[in-house]
Short mmCIF file of C-alpha atoms and ligand atoms in Angstrom, two decimals:
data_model
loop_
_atom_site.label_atom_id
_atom_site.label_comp_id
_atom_site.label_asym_id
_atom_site.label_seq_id
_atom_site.Cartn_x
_atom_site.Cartn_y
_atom_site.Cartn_z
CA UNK A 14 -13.97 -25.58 3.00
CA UNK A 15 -15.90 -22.52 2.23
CA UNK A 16 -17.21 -21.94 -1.51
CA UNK A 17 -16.55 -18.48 -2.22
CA UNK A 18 -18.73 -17.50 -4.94
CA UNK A 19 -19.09 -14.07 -5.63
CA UNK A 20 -16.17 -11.95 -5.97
CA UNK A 21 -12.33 -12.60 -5.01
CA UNK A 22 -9.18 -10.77 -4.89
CA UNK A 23 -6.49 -12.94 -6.40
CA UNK A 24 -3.09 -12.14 -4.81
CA UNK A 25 0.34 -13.42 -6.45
CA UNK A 26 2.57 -13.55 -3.88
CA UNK A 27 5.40 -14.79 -5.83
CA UNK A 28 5.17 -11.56 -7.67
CA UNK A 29 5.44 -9.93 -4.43
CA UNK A 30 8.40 -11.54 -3.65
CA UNK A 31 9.55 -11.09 -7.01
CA UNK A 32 9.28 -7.29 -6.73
CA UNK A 33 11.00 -6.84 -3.54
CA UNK A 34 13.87 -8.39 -5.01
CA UNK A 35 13.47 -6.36 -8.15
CA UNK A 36 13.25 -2.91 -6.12
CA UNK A 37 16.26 -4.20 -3.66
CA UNK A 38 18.47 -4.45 -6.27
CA UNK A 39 17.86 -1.54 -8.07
CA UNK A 40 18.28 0.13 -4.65
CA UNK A 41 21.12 -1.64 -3.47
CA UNK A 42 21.14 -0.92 0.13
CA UNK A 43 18.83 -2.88 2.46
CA UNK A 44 14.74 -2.69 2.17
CA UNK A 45 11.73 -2.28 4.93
CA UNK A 46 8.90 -3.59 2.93
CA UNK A 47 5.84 -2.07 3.88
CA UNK A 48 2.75 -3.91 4.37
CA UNK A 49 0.94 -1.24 6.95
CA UNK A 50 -3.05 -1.50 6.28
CA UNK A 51 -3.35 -4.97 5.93
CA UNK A 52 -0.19 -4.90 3.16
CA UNK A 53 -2.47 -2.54 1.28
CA UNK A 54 -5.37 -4.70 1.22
CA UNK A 55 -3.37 -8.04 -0.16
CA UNK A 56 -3.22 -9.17 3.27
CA UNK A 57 -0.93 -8.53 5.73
CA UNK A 58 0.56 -11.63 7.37
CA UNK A 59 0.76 -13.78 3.67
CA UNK A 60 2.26 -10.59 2.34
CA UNK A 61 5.35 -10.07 5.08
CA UNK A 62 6.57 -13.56 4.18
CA UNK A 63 6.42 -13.29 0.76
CA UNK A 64 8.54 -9.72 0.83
CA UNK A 65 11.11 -11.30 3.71
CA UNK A 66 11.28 -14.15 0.93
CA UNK A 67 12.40 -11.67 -1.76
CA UNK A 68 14.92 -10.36 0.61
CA UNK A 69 13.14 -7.41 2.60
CA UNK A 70 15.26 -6.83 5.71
CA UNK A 71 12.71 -5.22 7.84
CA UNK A 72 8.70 -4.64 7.57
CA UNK A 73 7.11 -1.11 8.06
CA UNK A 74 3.72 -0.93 9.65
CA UNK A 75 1.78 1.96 10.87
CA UNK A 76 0.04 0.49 14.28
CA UNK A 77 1.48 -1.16 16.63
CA UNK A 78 -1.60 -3.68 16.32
CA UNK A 79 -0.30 -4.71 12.48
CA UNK A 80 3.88 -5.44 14.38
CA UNK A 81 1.93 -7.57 17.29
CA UNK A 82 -0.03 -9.82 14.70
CA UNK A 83 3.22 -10.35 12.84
CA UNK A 84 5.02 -11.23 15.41
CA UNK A 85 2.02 -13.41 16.62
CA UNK A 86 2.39 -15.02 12.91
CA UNK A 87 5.86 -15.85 14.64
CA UNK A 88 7.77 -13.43 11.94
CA UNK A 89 10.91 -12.15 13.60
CA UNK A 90 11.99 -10.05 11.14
CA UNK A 91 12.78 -6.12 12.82
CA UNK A 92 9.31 -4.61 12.66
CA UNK A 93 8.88 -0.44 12.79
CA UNK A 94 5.48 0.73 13.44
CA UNK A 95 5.61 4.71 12.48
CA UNK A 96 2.02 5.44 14.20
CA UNK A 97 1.59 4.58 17.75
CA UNK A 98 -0.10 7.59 19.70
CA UNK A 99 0.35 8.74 23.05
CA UNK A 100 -1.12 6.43 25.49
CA UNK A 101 -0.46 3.32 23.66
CA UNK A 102 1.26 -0.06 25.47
CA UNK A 103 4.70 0.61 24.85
CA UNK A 104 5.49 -1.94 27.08
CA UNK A 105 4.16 -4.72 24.80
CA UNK A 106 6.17 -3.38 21.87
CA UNK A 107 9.12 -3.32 23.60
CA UNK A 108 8.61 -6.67 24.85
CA UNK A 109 7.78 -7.61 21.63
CA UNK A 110 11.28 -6.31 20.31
CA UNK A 111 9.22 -3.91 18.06
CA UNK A 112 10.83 -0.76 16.54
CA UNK A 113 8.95 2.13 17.49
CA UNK A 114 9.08 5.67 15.65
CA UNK A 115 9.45 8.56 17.64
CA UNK A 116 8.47 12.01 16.34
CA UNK A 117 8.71 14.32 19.57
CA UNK A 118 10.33 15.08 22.79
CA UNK A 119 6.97 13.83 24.46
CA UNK A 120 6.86 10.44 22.14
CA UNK A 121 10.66 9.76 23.86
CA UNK A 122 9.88 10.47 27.19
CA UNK A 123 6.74 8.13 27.23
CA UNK A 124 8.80 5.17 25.81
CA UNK A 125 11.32 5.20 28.00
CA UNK A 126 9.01 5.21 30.63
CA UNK A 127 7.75 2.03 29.61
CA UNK A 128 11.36 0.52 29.78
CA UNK A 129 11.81 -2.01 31.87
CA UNK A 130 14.32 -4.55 31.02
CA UNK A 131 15.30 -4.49 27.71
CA UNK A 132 16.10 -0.96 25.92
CA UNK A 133 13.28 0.15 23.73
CA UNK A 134 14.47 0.13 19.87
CA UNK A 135 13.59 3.69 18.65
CA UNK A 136 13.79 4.99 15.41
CA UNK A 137 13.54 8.83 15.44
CA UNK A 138 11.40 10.59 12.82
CA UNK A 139 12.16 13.90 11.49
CA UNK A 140 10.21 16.49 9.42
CA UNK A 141 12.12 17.36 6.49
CA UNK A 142 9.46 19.12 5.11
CA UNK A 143 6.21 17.27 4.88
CA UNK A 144 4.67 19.04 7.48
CA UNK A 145 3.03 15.61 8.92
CA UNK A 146 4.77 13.52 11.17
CA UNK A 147 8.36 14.26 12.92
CA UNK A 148 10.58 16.83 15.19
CA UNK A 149 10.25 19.95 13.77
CA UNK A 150 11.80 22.99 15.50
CA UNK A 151 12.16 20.53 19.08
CA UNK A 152 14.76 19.06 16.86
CA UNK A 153 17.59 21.41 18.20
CA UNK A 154 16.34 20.35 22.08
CA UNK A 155 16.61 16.54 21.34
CA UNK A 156 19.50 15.42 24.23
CA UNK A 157 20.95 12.29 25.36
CA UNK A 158 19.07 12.71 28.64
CA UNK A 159 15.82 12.05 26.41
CA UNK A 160 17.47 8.86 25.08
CA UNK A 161 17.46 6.85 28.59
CA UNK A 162 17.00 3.06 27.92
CA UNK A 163 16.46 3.82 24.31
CA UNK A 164 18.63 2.78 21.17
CA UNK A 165 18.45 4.53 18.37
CA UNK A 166 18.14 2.38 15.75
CA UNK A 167 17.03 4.66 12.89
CA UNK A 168 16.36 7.76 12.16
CA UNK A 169 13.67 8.40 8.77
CA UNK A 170 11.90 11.25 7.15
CA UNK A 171 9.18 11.34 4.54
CA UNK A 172 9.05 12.77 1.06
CA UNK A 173 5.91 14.61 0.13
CA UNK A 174 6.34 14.64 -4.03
CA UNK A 175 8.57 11.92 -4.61
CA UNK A 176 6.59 11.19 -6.92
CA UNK A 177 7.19 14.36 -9.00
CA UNK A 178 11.06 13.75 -9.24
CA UNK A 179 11.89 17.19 -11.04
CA UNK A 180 10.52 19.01 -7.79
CA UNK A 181 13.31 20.61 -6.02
CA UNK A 182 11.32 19.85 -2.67
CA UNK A 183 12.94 16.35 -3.23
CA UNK A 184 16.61 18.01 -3.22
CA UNK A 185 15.44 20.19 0.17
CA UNK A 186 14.10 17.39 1.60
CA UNK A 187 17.31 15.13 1.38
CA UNK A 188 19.49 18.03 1.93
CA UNK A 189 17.42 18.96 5.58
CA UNK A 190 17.74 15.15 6.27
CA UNK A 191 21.34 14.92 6.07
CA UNK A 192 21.75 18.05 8.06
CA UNK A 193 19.08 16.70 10.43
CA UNK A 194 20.82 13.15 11.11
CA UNK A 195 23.97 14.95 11.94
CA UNK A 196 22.53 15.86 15.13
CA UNK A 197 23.23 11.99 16.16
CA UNK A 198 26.86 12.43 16.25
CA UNK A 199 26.68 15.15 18.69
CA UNK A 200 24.73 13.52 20.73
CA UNK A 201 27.68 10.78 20.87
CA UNK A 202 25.53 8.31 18.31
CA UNK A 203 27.25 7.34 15.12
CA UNK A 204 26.23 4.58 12.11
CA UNK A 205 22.66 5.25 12.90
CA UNK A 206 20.62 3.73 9.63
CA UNK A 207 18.88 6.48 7.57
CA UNK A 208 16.13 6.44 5.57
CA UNK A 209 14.12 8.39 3.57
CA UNK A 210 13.08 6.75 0.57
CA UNK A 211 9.42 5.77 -0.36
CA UNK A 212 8.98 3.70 -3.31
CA UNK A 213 9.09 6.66 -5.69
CA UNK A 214 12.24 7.86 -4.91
CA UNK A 215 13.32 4.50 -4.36
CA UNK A 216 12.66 4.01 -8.14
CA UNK A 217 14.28 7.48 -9.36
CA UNK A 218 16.19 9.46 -7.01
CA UNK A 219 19.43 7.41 -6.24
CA UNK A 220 20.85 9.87 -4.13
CA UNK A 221 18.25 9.55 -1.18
CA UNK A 222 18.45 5.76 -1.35
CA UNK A 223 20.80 6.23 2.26
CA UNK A 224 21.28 2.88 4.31
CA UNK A 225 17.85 1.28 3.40
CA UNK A 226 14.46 2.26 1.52
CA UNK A 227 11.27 1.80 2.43
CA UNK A 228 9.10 0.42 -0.46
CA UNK A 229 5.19 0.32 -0.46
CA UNK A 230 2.99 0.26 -3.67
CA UNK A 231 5.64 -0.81 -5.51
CA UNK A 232 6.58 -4.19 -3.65
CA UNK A 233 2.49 -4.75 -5.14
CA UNK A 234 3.52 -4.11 -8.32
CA UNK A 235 2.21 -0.79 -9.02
CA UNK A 236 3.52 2.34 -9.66
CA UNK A 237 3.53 5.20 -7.50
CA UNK A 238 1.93 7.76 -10.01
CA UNK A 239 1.41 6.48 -13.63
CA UNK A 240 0.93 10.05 -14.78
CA UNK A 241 4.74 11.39 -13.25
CA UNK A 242 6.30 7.71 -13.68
CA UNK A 243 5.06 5.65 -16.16
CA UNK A 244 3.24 2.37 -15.74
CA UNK A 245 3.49 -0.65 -13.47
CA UNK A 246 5.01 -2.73 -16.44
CA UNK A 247 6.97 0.14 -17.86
CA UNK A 248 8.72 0.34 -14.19
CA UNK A 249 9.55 -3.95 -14.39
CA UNK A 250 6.57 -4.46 -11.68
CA UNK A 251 4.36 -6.95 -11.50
CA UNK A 252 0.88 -6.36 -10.25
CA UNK A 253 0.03 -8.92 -7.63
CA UNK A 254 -3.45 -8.21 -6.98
CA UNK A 255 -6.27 -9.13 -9.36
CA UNK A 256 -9.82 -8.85 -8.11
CA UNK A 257 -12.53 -10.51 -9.78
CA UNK A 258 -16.33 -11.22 -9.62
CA UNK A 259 -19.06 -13.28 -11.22
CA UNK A 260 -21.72 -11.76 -12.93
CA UNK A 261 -24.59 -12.29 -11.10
CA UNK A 262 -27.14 -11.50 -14.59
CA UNK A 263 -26.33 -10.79 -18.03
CA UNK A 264 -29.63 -9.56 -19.82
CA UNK A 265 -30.82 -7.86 -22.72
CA UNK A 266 -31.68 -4.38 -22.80
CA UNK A 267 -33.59 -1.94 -24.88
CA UNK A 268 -32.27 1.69 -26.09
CA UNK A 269 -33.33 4.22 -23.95
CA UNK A 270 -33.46 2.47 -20.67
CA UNK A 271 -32.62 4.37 -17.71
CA UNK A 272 -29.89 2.45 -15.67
CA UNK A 273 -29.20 2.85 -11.81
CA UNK A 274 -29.86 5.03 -9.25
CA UNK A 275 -30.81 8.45 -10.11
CA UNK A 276 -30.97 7.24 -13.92
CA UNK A 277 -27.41 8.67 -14.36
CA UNK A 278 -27.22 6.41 -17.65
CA UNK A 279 -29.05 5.81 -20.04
CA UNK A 280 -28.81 2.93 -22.50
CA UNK A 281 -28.21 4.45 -26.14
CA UNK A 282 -28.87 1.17 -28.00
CA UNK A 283 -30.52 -1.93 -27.56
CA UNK A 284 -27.55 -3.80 -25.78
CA UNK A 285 -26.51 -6.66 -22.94
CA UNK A 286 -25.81 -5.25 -19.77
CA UNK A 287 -24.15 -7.44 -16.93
CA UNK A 288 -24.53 -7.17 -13.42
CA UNK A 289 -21.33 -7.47 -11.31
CA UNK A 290 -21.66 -8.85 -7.84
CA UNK A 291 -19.39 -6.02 -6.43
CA UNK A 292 -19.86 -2.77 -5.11
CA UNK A 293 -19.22 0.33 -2.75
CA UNK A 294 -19.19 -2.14 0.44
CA UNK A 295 -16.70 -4.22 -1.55
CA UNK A 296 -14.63 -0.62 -2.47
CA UNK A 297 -15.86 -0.32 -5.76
CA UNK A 298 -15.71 3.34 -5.25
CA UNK A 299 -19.49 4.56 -5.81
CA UNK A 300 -18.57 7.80 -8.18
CA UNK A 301 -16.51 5.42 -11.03
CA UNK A 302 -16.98 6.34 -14.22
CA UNK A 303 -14.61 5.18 -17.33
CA UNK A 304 -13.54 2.19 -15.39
CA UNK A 305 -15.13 -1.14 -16.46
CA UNK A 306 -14.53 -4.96 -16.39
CA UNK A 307 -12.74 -7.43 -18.57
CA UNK A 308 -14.83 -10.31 -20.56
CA UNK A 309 -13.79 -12.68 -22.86
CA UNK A 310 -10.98 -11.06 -23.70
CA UNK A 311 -13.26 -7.55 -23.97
CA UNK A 312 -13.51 -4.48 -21.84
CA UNK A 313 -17.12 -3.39 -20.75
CA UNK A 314 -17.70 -0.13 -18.88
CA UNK A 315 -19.31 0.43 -16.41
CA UNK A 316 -23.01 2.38 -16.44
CA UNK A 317 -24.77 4.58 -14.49
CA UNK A 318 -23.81 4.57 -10.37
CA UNK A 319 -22.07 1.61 -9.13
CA UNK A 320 -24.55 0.65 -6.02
CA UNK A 321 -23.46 -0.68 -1.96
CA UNK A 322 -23.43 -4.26 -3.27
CA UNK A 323 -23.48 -4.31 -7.35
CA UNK A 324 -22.70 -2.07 -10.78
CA UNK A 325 -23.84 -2.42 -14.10
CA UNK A 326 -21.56 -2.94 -17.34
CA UNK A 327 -22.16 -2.75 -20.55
CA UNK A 328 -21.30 -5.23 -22.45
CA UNK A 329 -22.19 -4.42 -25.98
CA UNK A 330 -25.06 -6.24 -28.19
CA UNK A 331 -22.75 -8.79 -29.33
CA UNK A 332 -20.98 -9.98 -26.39
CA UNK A 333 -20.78 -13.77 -25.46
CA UNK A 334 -20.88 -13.39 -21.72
CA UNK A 335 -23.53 -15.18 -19.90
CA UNK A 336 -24.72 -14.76 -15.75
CA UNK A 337 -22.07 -16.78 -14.03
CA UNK A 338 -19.27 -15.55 -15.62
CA UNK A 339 -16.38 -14.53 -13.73
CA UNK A 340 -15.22 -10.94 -15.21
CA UNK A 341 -11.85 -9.14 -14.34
CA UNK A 342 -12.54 -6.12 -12.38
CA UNK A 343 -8.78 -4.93 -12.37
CA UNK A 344 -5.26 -6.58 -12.74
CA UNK A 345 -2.40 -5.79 -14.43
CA UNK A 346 -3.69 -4.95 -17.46
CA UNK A 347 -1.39 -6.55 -19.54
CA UNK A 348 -4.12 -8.66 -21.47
CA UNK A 349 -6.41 -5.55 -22.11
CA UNK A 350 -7.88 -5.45 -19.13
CA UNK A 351 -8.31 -2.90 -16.68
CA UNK A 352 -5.93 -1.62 -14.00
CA UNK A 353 -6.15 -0.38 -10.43
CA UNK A 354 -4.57 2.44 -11.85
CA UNK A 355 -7.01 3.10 -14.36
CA UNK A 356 -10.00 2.68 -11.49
CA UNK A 357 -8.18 5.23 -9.58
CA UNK A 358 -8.49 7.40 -12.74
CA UNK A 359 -12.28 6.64 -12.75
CA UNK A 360 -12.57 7.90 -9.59
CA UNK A 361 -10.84 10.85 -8.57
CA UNK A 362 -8.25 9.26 -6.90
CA UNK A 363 -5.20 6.53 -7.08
CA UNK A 364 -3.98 2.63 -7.13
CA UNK A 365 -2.74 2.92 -3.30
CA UNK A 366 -6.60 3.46 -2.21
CA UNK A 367 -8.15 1.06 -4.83
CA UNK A 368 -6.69 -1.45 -3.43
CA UNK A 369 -6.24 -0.61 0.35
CA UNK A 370 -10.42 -0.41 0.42
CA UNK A 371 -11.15 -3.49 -0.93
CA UNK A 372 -13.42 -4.65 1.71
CA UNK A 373 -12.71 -7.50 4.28
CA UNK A 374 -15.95 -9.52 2.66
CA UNK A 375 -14.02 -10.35 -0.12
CA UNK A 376 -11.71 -13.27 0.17
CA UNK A 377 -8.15 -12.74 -0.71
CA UNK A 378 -7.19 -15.93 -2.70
CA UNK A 379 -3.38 -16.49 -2.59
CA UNK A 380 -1.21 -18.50 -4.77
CA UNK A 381 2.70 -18.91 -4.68
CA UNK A 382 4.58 -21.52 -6.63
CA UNK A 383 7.47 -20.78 -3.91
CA UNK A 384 6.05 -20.23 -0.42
CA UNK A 385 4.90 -22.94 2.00
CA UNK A 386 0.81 -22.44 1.98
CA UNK A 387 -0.70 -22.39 5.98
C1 PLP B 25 3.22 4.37 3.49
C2 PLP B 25 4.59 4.79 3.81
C3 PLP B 25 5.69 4.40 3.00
C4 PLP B 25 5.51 3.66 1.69
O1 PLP B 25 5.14 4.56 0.68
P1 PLP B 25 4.97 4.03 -0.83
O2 PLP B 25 4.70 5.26 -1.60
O3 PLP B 25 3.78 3.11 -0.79
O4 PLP B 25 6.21 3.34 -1.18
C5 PLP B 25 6.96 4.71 3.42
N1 PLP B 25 7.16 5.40 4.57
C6 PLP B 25 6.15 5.83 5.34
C7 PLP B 25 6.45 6.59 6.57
C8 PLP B 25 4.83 5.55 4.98
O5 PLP B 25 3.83 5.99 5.75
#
């Protein structure tokens, strides 16, 4: 067995589970978990059977790649991949009994093309107001004639600012959806499953919780926005990622020393600084500043640029940490430490990419109480 002896993500997958079934019964209708980019970085196939555990009734991916290696993981859950471009093998989804999205006259025409036996299982996407994915104005051109070998199986929009819940965008967008979907009964299709609900809204806008929600960050245990919704533990989630790495030195430092490239820092005491064996090719995002690690029950933060392969903290004069130690880099915070939440902070930018861009060369280390280990 490999030694892994650096830096690790440590992924909870009971609290995965555990937050699926959280966020399903607040919702109360059924739940797609999604686990598109590699379940946000906690790993995509470990993830899926932890969330099916805690009572998902579907999985959302965006490439038709992410469905085939689930259902090559022998997971026969429904699958809907949301992002498969012109030109793709339709064929193999539909042999695959994957859901496909379809946002255009052009999408259905090229799907049933690729029917052969079995009808393709299409779930049609509409633009409520987004402005990204979905039929727009070819909406009011969508006929049965496009439908040949298909069956609808869905039909979904996207919110743009759920997670701003007092923004009446929210209200248009549900409003345009349910005027949108009744399309289907004209078009001799009734009981098709709507869905608009991300994990935001799934959290605080009952009323576009339809027949099912589709729940990302927060089946991780983090919250959508912590500014707009509150934290991870003030919503009842559980963070299920920690990520952690050793500190490859821990050595005293004079005031005044310039730290990093382009001296950025510069030490204003005599102090320890560590040196953790992370960085930008791990997705330690490079321009971090006010994020930090957790030591011995301390928070040290980090100094000067954080480089390709290591950063610098400081750990303060009196700190006990030796080289070797392993430090917290984020978790759920509930010890002191740092959060993904706060590294998004520190960097311009949010949980959801924190953790998506944690690099394939670190390990994801699972553990689950509950779930049969491979
Ligand atoms: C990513 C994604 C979601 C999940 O969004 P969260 O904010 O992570 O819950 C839902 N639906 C679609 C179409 C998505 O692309």
């Amino acid at each position: 067995m490999t030694t892994f002896n650096r830096a690790e993500a440590r992924i909870d997958l009971d609290r995965i589970t555990a937050n699926v079934a959280y966020l399903k019964n607040i919702a109360g209708v059924d739940l797609m978990a999604v686990v598109k980019a590699d379940a946000y970085g906690h790993g995509l196939v470990p993830v899926a059977r932890a969330a099916l555990a805690g009572g998902a009734t579907s999985l959302g991916v965006a490439l038709l790649e992410e469905a085939i290696t689930l259902r090559g993981a022998g997971i026969t859950a429904p699958i809907l991949a949301w992002l498969v471009p012109p030109g793709s093998d339709y064929k193999s989804a539909i042999d695959r009994d994957i859901d496909l999205a379809a946002p255009s006259l052009v999408a259905l025409k090229e799907i049933s093309s690729a029917v052969v036996n079995r009808r393709a299982r299409v779930h049609l996407e509409v633009d409520t107001g987004m402005t990204r994915g979905g039929f727009l104005s070819e909406w009011d051109s969508l006929e049965a004639s496009h439908l040949a070998g298909i069956e609808v199986v869905g039909i979904f929009s996207h919110f743009a600012r759920a997670d701003e819940p007092d923004q009446e965008q929210n209200v248009e967008q549900r409003d345009r959806f349910a005027a949108m979907s009744k399309k289907l009964e004209a078009l001799g299709l009734s009981h098709v499953p709507q869905h608009l609900s991300n994990s935001a809204a799934t959290l605080k806008d009952p009323a576009s919780r339809f027949n099912m929600v589709r729940t990302g960050i927060a089946i991780y245990g983090l919250t959508p926005d912590v500014k707009t919704l509150g934290s991870s533990h003030s919503l009842g989630l559980k963070a299920a990622m920690s990520l952690h790495a050793k500190l490859h030195l821990v050595k005293n430092v004079p005031a005044n020393s310039p730290v990093g490239y382009g001296a950025t820092a510069i030490t204003e005491r005599y102090t320890k600084l560590g040196i953790v064996a992370m960085g930008y090719a791990d997705g330690i995002p490079r321009i971090a500043q006010g994020a930090g690690i957790f030591v011995h029950g301390k928070r040290a933060p980090i100094i000067g640029r954080v480089s390709m392969d290591q950063f610098v903290v400081d750990l303060g004069p009196d700190s006990a940490a030796i080289s070797g130690d392993w430090v917290e880099i984020f978790g759920d915070g509930i010890a002191g430490g740092y959060t993904a939440e706060d590294w998004g902070n520190a960097s311009g930018s949010i949980n959801y990419e924190i953790v998506t861009r944690i690099g394939p060369r670190v390990p994801r280390i699972y553990r689950s109480q509950t779930l049969d280990r491979e």
